[in-house]
Amino acid sequence: MKKQGFDPIYQQITRVAETSSQRIQSKLSNPYLWCFCELCWRTTEYSTNLNSPLIIKRLLRGNAKIVGLTASARAAAIKKADAVVKRYEQALAGELGRYTASRLYAKYCDAVEMRGDRSVAGFRDCVERVILYQEWAKHGELAWSTRKPGQDDKAAKPSKLYCEAHNPKRSDEARRAYQRDRRFVTEYESLMDAIWSQGINSGSLPTWDIEAHAYVRREAYRLLQEIKSPRAAASTIEELLAKGLSQTAIARELCVSRQAVSAAIKRHKHRATI
Ligand SMILES: [Zn+2]
Ligand SMILES: [Zn+2]
């Protein structure tokens, strides 16, 4: 099904652009990476928006309006959700055959998002959300807002590449953060690779787990900031290396992780060979 957009300011239906760049298309087709900012661990403005679709009613000539969620639709949704959750509980207790619990889970929950949580409480959250939209959608069509809440028509569209703190079109502060961090994007990626390979070898980072992806991105971002801080400047590291200290000892000395030291040394060597 094609996703349709709704512009809440002009009250119009918009096509969700299918002609975005190759870069954006390949990003969006990756089930893990599509939602992350290119420069950090936060989610993109676009994916944050996708978490809250709207129900709209079409009017003439591409105009539309948002359909309000009524109390009776909400009540109907809760009643249905209760029934489904009750079935799930029975299924977990083995009363409905071997596969019913898994089938219900697959129907309502996103396994990636749920990180393997099969609890009744987690299931209920998914079910309530899905059924609420189903009930609401009976009164119109599902659409995704093309704008961030509370922004006027001059504000930039939600970015598919960057989070709010890194979208250069969002604010002066965000543009500065973008300019600063974009210069280190290669280092950022090699730090993520390093953390992944360590985590995969030790079995502590499952690649199927979206939380692991978020963790690696957050940790690499933290390391990057440490490396970029004057304390851990390459010259300092070089001095300590010249004194015969090991990477581990240098890391201890500078209060940074060993990966940070190793990455700083690699970066330094790379510069020296240019
Ligand atoms: Zn970001
Ligand atoms: Zn280079």
XYZ file of N, CA and C and ligand atoms in Angstrom, residues 186 270-271 274, ligand 2:
13
model
N 33.223 9.575 8.832
C 34.024 8.372 8.543
C 34.532 7.742 9.836
N 46.445 7.582 9.269
C 45.775 7.844 8.003
C 46.134 9.226 7.496
N 46.109 10.221 8.389
C 46.467 11.593 8.021
C 47.900 11.645 7.543
N 48.544 10.716 3.906
C 47.961 11.497 2.802
C 49.042 12.361 2.132
Zn 40.813 10.480 4.680
